[in-house]
Short mmCIF file of C-alpha atoms in Angstrom, two decimals:
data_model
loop_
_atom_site.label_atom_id
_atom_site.label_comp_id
_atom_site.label_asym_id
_atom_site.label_seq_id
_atom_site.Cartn_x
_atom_site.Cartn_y
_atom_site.Cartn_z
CA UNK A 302 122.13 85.90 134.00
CA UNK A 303 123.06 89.64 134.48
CA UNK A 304 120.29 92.02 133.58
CA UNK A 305 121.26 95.11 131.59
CA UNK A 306 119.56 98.49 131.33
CA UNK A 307 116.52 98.41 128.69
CA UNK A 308 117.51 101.72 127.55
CA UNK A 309 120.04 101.09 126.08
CA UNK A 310 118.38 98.09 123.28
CA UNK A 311 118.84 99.09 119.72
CA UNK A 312 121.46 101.76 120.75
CA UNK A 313 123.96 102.28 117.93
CA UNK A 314 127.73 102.68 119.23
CA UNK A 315 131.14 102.72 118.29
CA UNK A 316 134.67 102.15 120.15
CA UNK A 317 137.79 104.17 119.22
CA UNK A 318 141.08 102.89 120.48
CA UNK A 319 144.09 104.43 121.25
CA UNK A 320 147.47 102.74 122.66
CA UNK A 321 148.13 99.04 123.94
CA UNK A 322 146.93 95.74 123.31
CA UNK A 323 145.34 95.55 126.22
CA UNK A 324 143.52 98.29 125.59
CA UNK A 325 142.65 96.78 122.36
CA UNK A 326 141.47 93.49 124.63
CA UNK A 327 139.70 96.33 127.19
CA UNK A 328 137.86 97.51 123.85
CA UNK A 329 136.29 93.68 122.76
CA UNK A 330 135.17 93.44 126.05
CA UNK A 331 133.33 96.42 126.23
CA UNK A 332 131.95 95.82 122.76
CA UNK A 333 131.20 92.51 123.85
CA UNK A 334 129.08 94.51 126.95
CA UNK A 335 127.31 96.73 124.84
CA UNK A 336 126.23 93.74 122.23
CA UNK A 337 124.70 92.21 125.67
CA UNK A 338 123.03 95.02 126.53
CA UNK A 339 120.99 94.98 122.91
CA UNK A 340 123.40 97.71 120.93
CA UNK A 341 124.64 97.74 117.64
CA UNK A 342 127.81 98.73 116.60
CA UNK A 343 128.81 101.25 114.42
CA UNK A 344 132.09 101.79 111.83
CA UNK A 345 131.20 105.82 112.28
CA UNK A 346 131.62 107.80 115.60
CA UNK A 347 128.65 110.33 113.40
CA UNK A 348 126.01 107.70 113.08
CA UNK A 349 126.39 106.07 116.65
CA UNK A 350 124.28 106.70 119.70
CA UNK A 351 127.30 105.75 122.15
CA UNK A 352 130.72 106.84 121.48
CA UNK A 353 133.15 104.97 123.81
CA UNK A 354 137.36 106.67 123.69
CA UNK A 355 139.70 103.78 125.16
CA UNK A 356 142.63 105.99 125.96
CA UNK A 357 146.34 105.38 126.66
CA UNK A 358 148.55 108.01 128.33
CA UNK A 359 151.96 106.37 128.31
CA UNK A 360 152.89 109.66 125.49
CA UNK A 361 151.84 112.79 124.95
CA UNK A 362 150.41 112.44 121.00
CA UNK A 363 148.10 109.67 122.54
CA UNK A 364 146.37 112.83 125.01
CA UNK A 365 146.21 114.90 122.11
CA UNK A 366 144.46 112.88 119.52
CA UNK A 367 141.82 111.95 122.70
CA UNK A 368 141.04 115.65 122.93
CA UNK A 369 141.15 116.18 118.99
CA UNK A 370 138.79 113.14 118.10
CA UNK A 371 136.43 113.53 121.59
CA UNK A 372 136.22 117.16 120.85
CA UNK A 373 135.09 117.16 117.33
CA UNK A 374 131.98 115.16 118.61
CA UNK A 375 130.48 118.34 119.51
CA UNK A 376 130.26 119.28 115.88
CA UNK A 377 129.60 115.97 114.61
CA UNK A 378 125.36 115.48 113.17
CA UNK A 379 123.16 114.61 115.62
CA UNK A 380 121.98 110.31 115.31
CA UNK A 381 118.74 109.43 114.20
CA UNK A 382 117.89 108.48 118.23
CA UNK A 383 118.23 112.33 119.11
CA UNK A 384 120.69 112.04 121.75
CA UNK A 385 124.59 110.75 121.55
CA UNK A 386 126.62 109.73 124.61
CA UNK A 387 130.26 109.91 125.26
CA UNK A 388 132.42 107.61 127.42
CA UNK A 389 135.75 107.87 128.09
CA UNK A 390 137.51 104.73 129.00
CA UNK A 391 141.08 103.38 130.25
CA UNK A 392 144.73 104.86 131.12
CA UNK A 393 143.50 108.47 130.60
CA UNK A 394 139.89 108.06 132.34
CA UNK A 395 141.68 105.96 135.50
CA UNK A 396 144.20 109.00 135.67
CA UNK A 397 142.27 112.48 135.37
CA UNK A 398 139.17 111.19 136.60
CA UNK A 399 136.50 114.62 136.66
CA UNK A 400 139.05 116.76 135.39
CA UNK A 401 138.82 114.65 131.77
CA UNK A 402 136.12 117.47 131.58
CA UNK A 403 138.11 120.38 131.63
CA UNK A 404 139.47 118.90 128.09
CA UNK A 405 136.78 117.31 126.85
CA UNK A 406 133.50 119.30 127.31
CA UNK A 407 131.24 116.94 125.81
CA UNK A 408 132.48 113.94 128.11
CA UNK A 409 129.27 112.59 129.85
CA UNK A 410 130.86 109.12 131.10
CA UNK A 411 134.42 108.35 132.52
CA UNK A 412 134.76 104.82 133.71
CA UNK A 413 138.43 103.28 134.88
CA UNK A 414 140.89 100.63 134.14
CA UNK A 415 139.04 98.49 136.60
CA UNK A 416 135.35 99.68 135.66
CA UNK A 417 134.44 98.32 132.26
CA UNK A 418 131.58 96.34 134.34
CA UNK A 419 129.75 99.85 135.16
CA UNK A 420 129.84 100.74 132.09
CA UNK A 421 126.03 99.69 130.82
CA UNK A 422 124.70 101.40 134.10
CA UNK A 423 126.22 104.42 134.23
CA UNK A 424 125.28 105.02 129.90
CA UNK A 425 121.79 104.52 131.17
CA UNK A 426 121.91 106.73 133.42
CA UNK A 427 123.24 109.48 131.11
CA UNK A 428 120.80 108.79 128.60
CA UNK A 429 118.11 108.86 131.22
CA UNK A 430 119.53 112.62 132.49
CA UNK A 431 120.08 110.71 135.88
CA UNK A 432 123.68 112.32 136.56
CA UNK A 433 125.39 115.50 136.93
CA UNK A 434 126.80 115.71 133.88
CA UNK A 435 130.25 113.54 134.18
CA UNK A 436 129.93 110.04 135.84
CA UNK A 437 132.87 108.70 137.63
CA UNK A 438 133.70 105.55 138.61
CA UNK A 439 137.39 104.64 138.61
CA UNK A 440 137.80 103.21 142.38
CA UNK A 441 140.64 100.21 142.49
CA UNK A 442 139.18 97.09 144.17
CA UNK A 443 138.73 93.55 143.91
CA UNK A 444 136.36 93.19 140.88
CA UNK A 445 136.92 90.37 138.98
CA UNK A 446 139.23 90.70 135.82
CA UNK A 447 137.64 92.06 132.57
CA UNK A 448 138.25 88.24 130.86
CA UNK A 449 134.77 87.43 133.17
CA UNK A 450 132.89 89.69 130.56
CA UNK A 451 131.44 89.37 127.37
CA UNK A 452 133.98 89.94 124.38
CA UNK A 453 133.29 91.09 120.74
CA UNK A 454 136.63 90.20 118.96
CA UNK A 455 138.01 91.71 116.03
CA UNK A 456 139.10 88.53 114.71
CA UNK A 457 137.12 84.96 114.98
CA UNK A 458 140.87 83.34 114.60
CA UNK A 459 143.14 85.44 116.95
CA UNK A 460 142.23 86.80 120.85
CA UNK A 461 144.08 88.41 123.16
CA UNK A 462 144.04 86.81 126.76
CA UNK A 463 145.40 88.93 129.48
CA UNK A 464 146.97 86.71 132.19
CA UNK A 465 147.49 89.78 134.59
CA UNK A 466 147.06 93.56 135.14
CA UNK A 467 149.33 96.02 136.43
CA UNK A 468 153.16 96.68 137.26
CA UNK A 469 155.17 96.58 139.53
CA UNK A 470 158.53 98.15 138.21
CA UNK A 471 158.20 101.48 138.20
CA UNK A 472 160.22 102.91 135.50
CA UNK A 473 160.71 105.96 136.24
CA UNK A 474 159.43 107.69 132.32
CA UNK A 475 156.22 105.32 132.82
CA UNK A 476 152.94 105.91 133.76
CA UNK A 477 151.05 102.60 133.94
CA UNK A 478 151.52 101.91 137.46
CA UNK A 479 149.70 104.78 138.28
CA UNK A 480 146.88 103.65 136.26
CA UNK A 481 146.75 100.18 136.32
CA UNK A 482 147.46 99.49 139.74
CA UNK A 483 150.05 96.70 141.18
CA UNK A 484 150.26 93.50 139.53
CA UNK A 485 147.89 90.80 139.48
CA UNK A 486 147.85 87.71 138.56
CA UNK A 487 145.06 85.42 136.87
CA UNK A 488 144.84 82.25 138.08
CA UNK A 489 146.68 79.10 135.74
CA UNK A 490 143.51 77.20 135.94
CA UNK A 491 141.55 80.58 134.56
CA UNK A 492 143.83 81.16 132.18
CA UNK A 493 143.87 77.78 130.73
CA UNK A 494 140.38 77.49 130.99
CA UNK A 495 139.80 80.56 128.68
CA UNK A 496 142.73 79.42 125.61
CA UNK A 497 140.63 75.99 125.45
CA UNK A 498 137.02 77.75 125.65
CA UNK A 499 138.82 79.85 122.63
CA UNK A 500 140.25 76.93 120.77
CA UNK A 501 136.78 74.79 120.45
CA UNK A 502 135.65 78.70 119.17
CA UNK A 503 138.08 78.23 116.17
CA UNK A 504 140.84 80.31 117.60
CA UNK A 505 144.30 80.08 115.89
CA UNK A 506 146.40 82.08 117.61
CA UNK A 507 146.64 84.03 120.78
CA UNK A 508 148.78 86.87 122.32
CA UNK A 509 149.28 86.73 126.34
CA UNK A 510 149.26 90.00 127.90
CA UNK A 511 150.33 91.26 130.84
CA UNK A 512 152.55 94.57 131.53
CA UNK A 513 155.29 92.35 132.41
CA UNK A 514 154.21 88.45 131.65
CA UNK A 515 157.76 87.03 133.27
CA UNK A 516 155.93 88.53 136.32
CA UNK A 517 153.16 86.03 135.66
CA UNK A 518 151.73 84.06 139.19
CA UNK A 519 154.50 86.12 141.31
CA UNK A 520 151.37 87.65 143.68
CA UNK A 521 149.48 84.60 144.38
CA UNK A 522 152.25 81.92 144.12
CA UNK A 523 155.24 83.54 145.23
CA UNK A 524 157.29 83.53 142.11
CA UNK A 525 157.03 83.64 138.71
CA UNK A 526 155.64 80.75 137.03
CA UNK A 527 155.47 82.36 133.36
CA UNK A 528 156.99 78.91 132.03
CA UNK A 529 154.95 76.28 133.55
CA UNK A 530 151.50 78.81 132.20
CA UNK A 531 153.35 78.25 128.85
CA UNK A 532 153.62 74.90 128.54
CA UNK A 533 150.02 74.59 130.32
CA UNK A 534 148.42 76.50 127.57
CA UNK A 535 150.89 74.71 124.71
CA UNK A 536 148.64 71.61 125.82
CA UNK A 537 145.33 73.33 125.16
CA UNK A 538 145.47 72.77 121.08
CA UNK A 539 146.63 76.23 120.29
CA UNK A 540 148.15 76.55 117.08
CA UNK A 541 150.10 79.69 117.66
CA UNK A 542 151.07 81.24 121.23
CA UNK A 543 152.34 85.09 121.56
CA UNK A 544 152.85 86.99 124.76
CA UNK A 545 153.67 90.52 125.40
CA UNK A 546 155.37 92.41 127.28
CA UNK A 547 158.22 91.08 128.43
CA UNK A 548 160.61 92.90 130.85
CA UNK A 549 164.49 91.46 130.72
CA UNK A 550 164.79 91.55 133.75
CA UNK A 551 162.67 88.64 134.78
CA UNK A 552 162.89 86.26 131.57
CA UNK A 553 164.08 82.95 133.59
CA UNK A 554 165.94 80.33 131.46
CA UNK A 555 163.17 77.94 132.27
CA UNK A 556 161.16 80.50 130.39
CA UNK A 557 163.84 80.47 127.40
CA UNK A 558 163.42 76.65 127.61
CA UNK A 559 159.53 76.49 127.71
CA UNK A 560 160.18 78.62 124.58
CA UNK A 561 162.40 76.39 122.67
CA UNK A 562 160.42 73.23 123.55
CA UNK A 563 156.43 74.46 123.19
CA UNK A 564 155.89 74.18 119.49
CA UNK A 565 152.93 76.73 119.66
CA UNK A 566 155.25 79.33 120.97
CA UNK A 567 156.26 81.57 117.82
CA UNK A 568 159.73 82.43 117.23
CA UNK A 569 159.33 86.03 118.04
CA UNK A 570 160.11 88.29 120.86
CA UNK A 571 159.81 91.35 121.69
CA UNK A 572 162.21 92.53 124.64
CA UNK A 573 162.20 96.00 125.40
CA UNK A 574 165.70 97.58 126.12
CA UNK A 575 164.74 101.61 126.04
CA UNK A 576 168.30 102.18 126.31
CA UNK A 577 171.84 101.08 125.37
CA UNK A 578 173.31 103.22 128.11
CA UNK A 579 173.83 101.86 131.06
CA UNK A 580 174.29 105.72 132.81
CA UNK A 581 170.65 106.08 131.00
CA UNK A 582 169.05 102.43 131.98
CA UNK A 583 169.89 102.75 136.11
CA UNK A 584 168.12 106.31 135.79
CA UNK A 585 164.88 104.66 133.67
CA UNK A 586 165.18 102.43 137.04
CA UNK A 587 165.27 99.47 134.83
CA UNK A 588 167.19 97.10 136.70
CA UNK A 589 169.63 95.69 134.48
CA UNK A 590 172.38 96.51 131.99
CA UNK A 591 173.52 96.49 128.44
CA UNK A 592 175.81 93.44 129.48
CA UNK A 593 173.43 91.45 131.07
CA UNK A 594 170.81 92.52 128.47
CA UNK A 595 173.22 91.20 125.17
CA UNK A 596 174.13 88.22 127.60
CA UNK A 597 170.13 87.75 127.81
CA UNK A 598 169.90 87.75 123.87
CA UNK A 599 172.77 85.25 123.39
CA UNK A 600 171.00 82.63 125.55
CA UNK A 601 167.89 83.05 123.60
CA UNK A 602 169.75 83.09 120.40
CA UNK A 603 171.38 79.43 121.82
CA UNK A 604 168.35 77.78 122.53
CA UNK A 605 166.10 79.51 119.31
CA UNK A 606 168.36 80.17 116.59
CA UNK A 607 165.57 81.30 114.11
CA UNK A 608 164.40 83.82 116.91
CA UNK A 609 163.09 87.15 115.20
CA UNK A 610 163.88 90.07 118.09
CA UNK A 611 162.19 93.06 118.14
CA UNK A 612 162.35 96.14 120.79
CA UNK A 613 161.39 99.63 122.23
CA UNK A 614 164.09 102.06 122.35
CA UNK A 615 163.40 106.09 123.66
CA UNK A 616 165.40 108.47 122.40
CA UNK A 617 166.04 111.37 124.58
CA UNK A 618 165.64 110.41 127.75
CA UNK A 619 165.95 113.80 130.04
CA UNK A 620 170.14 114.10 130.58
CA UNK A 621 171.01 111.59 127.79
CA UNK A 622 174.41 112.63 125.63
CA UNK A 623 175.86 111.63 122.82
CA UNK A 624 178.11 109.10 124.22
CA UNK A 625 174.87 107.36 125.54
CA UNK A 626 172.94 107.76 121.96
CA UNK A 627 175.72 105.95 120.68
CA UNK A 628 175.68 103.29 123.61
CA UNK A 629 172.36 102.32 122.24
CA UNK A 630 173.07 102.71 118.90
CA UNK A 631 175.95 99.97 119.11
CA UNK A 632 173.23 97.54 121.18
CA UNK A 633 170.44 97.78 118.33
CA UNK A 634 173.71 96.43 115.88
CA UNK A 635 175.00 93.42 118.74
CA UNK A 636 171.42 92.49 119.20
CA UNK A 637 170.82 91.89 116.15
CA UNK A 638 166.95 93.42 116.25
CA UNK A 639 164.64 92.65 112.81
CA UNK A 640 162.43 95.66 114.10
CA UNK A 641 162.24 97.97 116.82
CA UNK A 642 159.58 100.73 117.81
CA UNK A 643 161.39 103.87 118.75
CA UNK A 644 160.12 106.78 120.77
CA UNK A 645 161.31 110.33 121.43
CA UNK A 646 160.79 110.37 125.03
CA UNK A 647 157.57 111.88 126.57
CA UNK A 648 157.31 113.72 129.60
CA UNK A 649 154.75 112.10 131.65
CA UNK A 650 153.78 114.52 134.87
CA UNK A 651 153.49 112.05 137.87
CA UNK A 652 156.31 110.06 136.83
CA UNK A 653 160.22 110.42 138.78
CA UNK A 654 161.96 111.33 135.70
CA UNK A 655 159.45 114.50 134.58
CA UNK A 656 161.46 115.96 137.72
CA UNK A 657 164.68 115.58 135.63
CA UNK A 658 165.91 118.62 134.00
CA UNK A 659 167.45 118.34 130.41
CA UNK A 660 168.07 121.26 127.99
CA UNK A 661 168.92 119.15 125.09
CA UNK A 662 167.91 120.96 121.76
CA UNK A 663 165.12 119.15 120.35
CA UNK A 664 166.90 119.05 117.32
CA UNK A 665 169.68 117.20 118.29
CA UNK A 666 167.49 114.88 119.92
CA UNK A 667 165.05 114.49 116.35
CA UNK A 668 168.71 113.88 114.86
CA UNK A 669 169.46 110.96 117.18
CA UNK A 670 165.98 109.88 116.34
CA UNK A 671 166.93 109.54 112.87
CA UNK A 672 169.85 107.77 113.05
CA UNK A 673 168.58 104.75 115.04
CA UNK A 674 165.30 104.54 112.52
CA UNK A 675 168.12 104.85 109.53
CA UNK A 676 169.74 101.69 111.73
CA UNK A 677 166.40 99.86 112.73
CA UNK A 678 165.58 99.99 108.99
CA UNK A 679 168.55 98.81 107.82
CA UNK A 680 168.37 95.95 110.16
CA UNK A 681 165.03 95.00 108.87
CA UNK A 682 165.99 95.05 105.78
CA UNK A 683 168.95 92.47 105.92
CA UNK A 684 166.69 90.32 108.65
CA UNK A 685 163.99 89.86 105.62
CA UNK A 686 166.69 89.07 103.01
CA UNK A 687 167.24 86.16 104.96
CA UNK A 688 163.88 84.58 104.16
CA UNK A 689 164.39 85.32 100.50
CA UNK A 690 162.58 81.97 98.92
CA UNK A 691 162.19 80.41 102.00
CA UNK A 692 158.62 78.76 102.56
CA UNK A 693 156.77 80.94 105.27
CA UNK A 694 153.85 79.88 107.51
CA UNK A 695 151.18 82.74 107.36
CA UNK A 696 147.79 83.18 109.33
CA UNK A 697 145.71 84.91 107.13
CA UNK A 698 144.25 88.18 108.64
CA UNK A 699 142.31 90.06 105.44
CA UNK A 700 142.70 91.76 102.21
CA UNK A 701 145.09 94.60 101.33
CA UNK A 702 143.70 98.29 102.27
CA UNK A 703 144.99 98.89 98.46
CA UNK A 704 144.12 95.82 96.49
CA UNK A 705 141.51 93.35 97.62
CA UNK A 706 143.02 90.72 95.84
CA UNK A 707 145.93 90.49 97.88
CA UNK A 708 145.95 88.92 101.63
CA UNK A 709 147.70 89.31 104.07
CA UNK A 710 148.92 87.98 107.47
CA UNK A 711 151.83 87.71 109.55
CA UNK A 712 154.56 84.72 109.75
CA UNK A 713 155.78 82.41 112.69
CA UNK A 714 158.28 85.40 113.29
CA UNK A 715 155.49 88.04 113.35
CA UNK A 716 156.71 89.43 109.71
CA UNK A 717 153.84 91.27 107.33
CA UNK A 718 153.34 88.85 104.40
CA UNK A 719 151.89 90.11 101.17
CA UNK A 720 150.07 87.42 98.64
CA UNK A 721 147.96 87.68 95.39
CA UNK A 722 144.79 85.30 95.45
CA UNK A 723 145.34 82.33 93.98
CA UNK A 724 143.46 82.63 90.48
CA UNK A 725 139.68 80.99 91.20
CA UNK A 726 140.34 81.53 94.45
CA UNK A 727 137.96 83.34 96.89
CA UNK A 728 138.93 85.65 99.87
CA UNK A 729 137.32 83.85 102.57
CA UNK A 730 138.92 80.84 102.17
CA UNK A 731 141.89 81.96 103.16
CA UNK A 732 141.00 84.56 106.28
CA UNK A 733 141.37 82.68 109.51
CA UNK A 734 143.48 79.92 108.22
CA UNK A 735 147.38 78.67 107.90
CA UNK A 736 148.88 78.72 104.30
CA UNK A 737 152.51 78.32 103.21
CA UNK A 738 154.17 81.15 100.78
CA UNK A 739 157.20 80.66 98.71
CA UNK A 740 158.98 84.22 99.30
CA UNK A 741 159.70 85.91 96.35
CA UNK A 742 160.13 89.59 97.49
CA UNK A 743 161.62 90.85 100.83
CA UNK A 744 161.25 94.69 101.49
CA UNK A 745 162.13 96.47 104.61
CA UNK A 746 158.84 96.14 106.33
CA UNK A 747 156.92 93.41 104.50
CA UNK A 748 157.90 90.19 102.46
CA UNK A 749 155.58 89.02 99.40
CA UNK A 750 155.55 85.84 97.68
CA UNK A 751 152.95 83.20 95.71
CA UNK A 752 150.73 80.40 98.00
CA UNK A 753 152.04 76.78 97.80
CA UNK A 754 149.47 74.55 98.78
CA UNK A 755 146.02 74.66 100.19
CA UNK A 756 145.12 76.60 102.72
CA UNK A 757 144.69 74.73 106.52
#
């Protein structure tokens, strides 16, 4: 059993998060550490003892709101203890290291991607006044994968289960190879091992990570063997199986197959294509083109016809014209995308294409920007209508911010569902479980309808 500092029982903490999902995985984990370690967690950075930032740097706003939030900790009330703590975590910590300080005054921890283990020791040791003011500890080595530790999930019916760190690709506008290292793969007996641990927990659903899951089992048995770990953990019970990211380049057709043919895998994608130009896509170093990518989507469209698609797209990638804006334009309209996330592109120094010079205006880049959110939405729209009093399946996830008596969850094709509670009816017997909704309403972003049914 692994012994944990006494100094740091009936600490209060909180964790903010900023950027991935595995980030948001990183942050249950080192929740789940602190709740070993005898700490108590916190909705309110002013009332806890430990304040841990998990931090992203693949853009620019994510650095800024770090400094912004981390910062105003210097002003915020001291806790009841006496003495608050702050860690900085992940993409950010792993990349600046020390120099987080020269940011981020009040920083008295930095741990790495690959340190969430060191964590308990090294707030002990700042609450103890054993350090010189900013401990470090973002070496890359062969510690085991963060799945080994505890977790405190958000949700008792979803978890996220990474199934490898790292990339390989390189784009050249991305950052994460620099800061999570090469990949690596989890072993299919590990990973299977972990979805049924998480089933006989009450587990519903599950999202596979990785930074490129078609990658999956390429390091440590010398290809890709995404498809068999699909079908592997479609055996485990699971209810409902997600997976991101995928890069198009490596989805196999055996891994279109595994798709069609494992009932727990939902019929939604998401398949980031950045770009519609192929100029633009060979200088992202992305390693295939706009052919090959719509070729990609009519083979999945084939063998899932009920497949929801959704995307990344940047918008102003350093040199990119007009004629390439409209390139992608015309590929968010063949692809047929029911949502994308779309990015003005963000200079990331370290990266190849922060070298690139471009003196586009940033107004006709914000205009560019418009016009594919004007199409996205669009899309979205007409994507929904097609559900229009269709019967969907929805996982529960909570109440409305706005109205408690409406729930909401997400459907097999990842789409927000909006429901009142069924007159007599009480919240938590709905959370965490499967119920059927007649769609009555389909909006651009959501879809709302009435429960048929009991809840399962």
């Amino acid at each position: 059993m692994t012994s944990y500092p006494t100094v740091l029982v009936g600490k209060t903490y909180c964790v903010k998060t900023f950027g991935c999902q595995m980030n948001l995985h990183d942050s249950e984990r080192v929740s789940g550490l602190l709740d070993e370690c005898g700490c108590i967690c916190v909705g309110d950075p002013d009332d806890a003892d430990i304040v841990v930032f998990m931090t992203c740097c693949v853009r620019e706003n994510a650095d800024q709101r770090l400094y912004g939030q981390a910062s105003a900790m210097v002003s915020a009330p001291t806790p009841p203890s006496g003495k608050r703590v702050v860690a900085i975590g992940g993409c950010i910590a792993q990349r600046d290291g020390e120099r987080i300080r020269e940011h981020i005054a009040c920083a008295d921890v930095v741990f790495g991607t690959s340190a969430l283990a060191s964590l308990p020791q090294l707030l002990a040791e700042a609450f103890e006044g054993n350090h010189t003011g900013v401990e470090v500890d973002v070496e890359e080595d062969d510690r085991p994968f963060s799945t080994d530790l505890p977790s405190h999930r958000a949700d008792v019916f979803h978890a996220w289960v990474p199934i490898m760190t790292g990339c390989n690709n390189f784009c050249t506008y991305c950052i994460v190879p620099y800061v999570r290292g090469r990949e690596k793969s989890r072993t299919m007996e590990s990973v299977v091992s972990e979805v049924e641990h998480l089933v006989s927990d009450g587990v519903r659903e599950i999202t596979l990570l990785g930074q490129n899951v078609n990658s999956y089992g390429r390091n440590i048995y010398g290809e890709p063997r995404f498809a068999e770990l699909l079908r592997k953990v479609g055996e485990t019970g699971i209810e409902r199986i997600r997976f991101t990211s995928s890069n198009p380049k490596d989805l196999l057709d055996e891994t279109i197959r595994a798709m069609a043919e494992v009932p727990a895998v939902m019929p939604h994608l998401h398949l980031a294509v950045q770009s519609g130009s192929n100029r633009i896509l060979k200088a992202m170093n992305r390693s295939y083109t706009r052919e090959e990518y719509l070729a990609l989507v009519d083979r999945l469209r084939a063998a899932i016809p009920d497949l929801a698609l959704s995307t990344d797209i940047i918008v102003g990638f350093p040199g990119e014209t007009e004629e390439d804006f409209l390139d992608t334009l015309s590929l968010v309209r063949e692809a047929g995308f029911s949502s994308a996330f779309t990015f003005i592109y963000s200079r990331r120094p370290g990266t190849p294409a922060a070298k690139i010079p471009d003196d586009t205006p940033h107004e006709v880049i914000q205009d560019r920007f418009d016009r594919l959110a004007e199409q996205v939405a669009t899309q979205a729209h007409d994507a929904n209508q097609k559900d229009l009093g269709a019967l969907a399946s929805v996982l529960v996830e909570g109440s409305s911010k706005r109205d408690n008596n409406v729930l909401v969850g997400h459907s097999e094709k990842n789409q927000t569902v909006h429901f009142s509670l069924p007159q007599g009816s009480r919240a938590e017997d709905f959370i965490g479980h499967i119920v059927d909704v007649r769609v009555e309403e389909a909006r651009t972003w959501y879809l709302r309808g009435s429960v048929e049914g009991d809840p399962r």
